[in-house]
CSV table of C-alpha atoms in Angstrom, one decimal:
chain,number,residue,atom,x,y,z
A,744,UNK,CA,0.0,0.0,0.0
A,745,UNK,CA,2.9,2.5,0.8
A,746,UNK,CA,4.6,2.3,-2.2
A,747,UNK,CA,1.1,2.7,-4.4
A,748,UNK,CA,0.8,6.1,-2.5
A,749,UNK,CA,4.3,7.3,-3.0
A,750,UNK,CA,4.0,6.6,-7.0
A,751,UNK,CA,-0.1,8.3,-6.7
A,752,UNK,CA,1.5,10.9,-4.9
A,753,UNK,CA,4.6,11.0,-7.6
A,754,UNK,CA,2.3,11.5,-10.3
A,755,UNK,CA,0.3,14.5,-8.8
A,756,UNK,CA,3.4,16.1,-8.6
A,757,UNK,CA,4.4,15.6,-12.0
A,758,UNK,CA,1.4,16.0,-13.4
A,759,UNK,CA,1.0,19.1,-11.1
A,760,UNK,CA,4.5,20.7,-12.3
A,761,UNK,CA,3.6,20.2,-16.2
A,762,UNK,CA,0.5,21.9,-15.8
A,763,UNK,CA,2.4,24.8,-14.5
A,764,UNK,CA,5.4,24.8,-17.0
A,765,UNK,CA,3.0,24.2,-20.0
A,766,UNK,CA,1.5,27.7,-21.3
A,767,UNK,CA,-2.0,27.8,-20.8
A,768,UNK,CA,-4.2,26.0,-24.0
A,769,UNK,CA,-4.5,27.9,-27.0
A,770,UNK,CA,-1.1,30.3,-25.9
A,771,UNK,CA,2.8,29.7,-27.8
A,772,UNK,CA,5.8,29.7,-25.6
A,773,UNK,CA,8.6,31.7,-27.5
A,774,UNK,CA,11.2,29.0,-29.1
A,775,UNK,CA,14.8,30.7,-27.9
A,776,UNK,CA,16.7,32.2,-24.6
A,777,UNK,CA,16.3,35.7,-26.4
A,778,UNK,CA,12.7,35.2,-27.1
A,779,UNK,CA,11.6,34.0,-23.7
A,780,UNK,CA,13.9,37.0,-21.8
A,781,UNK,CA,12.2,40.0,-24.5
A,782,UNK,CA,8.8,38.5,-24.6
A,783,UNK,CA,8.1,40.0,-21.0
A,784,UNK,CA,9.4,43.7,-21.9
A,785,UNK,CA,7.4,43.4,-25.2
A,786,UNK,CA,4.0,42.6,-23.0
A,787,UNK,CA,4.8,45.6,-20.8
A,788,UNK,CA,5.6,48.1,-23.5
A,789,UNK,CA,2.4,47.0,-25.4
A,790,UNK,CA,0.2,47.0,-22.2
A,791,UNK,CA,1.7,50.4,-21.2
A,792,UNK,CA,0.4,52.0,-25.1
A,793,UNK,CA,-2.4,50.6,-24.9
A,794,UNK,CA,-3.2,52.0,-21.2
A,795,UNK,CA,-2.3,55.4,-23.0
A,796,UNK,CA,-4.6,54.7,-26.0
A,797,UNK,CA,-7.2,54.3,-23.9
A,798,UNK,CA,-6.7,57.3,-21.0
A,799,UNK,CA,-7.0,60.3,-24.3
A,800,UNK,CA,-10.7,60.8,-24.5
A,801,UNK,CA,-11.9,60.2,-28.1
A,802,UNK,CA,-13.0,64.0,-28.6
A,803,UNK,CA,-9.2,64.6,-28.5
A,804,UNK,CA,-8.2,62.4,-30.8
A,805,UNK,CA,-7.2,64.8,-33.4
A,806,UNK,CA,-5.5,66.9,-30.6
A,807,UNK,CA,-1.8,67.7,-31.9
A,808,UNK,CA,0.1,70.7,-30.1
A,809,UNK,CA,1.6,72.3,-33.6
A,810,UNK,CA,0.8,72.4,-36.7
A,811,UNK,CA,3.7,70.0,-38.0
A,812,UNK,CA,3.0,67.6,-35.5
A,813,UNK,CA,1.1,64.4,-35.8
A,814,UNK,CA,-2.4,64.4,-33.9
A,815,UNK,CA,-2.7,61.7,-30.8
A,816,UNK,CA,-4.6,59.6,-33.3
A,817,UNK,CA,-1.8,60.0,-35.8
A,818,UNK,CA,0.7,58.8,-33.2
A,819,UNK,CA,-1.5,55.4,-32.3
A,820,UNK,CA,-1.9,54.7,-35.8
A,821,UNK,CA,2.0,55.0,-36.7
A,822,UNK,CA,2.5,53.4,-33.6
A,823,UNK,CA,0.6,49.9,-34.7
A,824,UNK,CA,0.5,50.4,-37.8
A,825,UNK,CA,3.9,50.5,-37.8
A,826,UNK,CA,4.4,47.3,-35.6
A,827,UNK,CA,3.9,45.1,-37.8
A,828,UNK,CA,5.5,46.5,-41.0
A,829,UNK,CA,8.9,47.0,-38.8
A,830,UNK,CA,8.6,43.0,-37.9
A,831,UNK,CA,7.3,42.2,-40.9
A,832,UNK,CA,10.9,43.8,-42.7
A,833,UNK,CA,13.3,43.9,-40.1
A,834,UNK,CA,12.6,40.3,-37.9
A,835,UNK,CA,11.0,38.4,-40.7
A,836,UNK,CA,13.0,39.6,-43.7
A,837,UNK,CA,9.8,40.6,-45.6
A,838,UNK,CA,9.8,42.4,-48.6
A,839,UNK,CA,6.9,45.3,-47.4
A,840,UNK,CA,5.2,48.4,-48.8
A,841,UNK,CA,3.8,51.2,-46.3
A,842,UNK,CA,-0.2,51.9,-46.9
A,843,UNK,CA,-0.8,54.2,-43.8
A,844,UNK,CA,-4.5,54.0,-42.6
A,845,UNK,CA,-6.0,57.4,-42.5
A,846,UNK,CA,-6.1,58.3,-39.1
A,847,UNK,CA,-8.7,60.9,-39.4
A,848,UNK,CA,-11.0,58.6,-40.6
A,849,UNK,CA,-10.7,56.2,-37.7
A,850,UNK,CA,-12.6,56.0,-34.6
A,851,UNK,CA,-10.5,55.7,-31.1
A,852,UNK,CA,-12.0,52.0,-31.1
A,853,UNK,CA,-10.9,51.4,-34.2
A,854,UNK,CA,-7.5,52.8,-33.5
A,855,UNK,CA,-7.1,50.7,-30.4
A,856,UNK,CA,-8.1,47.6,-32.5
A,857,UNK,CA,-5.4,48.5,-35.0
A,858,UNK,CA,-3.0,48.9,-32.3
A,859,UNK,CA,-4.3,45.4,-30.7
A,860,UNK,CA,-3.6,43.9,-33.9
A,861,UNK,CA,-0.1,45.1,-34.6
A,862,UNK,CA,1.0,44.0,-31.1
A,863,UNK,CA,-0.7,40.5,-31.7
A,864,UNK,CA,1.2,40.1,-34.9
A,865,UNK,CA,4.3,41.0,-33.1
A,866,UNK,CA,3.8,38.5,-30.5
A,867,UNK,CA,3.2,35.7,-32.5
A,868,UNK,CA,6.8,36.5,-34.5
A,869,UNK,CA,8.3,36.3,-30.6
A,870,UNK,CA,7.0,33.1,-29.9
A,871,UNK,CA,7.0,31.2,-33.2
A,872,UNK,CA,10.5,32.8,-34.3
A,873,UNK,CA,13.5,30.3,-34.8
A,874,UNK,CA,17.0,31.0,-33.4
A,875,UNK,CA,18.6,30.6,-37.0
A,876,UNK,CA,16.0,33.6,-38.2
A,877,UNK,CA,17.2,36.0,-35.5
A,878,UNK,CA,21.0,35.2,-36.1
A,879,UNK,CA,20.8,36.7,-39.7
A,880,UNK,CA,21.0,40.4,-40.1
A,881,UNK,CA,19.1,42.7,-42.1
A,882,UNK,CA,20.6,46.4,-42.8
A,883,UNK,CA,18.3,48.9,-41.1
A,884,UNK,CA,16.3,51.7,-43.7
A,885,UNK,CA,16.9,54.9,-42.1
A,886,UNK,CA,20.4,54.4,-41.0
A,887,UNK,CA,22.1,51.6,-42.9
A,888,UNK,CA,23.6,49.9,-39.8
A,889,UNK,CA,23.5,46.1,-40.4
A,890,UNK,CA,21.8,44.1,-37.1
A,891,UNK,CA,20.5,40.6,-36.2
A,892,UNK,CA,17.0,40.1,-37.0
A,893,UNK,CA,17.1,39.8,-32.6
A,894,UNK,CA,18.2,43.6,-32.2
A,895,UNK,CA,15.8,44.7,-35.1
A,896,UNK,CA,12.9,43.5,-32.2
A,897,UNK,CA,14.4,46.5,-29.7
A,898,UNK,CA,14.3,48.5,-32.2
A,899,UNK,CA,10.8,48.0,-33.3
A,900,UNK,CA,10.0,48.4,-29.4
A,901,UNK,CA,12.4,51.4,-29.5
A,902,UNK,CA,9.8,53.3,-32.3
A,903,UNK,CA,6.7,52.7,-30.4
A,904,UNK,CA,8.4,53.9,-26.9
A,905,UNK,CA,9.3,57.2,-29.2
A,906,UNK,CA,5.9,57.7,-30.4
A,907,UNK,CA,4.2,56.6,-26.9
A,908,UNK,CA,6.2,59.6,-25.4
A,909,UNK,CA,4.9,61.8,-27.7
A,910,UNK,CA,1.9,60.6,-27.3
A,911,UNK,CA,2.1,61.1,-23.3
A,912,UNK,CA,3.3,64.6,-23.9
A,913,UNK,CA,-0.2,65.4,-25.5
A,914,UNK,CA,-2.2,63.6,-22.8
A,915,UNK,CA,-0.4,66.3,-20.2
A,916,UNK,CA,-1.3,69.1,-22.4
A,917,UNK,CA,-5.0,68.6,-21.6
A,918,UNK,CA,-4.6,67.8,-18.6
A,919,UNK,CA,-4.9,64.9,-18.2
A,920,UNK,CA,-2.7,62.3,-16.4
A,921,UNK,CA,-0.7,59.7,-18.1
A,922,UNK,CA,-0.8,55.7,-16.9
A,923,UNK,CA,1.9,55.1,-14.6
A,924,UNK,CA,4.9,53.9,-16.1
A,925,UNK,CA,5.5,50.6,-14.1
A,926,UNK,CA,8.2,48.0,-14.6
């Protein structure tokens, strides 16, 4: 009888631990050490724009504090809009032409959609993404520095965090509190 506990109570604990260390149904665990480490700081950055996306009040949408500046809704479209085109041709290697949606003509749900999108996209290159594809480089557009297809992920998370900022900037010019930068 003692031993058939000790093996019952064997199995519960594996089966317990593999439950835990499997992702939930239906979710991808990234493939590689460099996936699994950035995956985390991509959630936060992405739960952080969103949280900004949603604080501006949809009347102030096509707020923009000059002239030459883009308006908030301007800055949420670039921002996932251009989330996925930047995986698209910097991790993945594809070949990819910009088609801007026209912010104006977008409601703020809309707009948060769009950004929802381009942040799904981009985690499902995380966690599907091979080691072999983030070892090759790619030479960057706007300054023709050659980088792994790894280091083109910071930067794609490095564009957003530029136009988030902005985007923050324009939520304290009415007023209006930002989301608390947490990490």
């Amino acid at each position: 009888m003692k031993t058939y506990f000790k093996k019952k109570e064997l199995l519960v604990l594996v089966c317990s631990i593999t439950f835990y260390l499997l992702p939930a149904q239906g979710e991808v665990a990234p493939k590689t050490a460099f996936t699994k480490m950035y995956l985390p700081v991509w959630q936060e950055a992405q739960k952080h724009c969103l949280e900004v996306a949603e604080t501006m009040p949809e009347a102030l949408y096509g707020y923009k504090p000059t002239e030459e500046s883009k308006s908030f809704a301007e800055q949420m479209v670039h921002i996932g809009y251009t989330i996925e085109l930047l995986t698209k041709r910097y991790v993945e290697g594809k070949t990819v032409k910009p088609n801007t949606p026209d912010a104006s003509q977008m409601t703020k749900d809309e707009i948060v959609t769009l950004l929802k999108k381009g942040f799904a996209y981009t985690t499902n290159v995380i966690n599907t993404i091979e080691q072999a594809q983030l070892d090759e480089t790619c030479v960057m557009y706007h300054s023709g520095n050659t980088v792994s297809r790894a280091f083109a992920l910071f930067y794609v998370q490095d564009h957003l965090t530029n136009h988030r900022a902005k985007a923050n900037l324009y939520l304290r010019m009415n007023n209006i509190e930002p989301p608390e930068y947490t990490w």
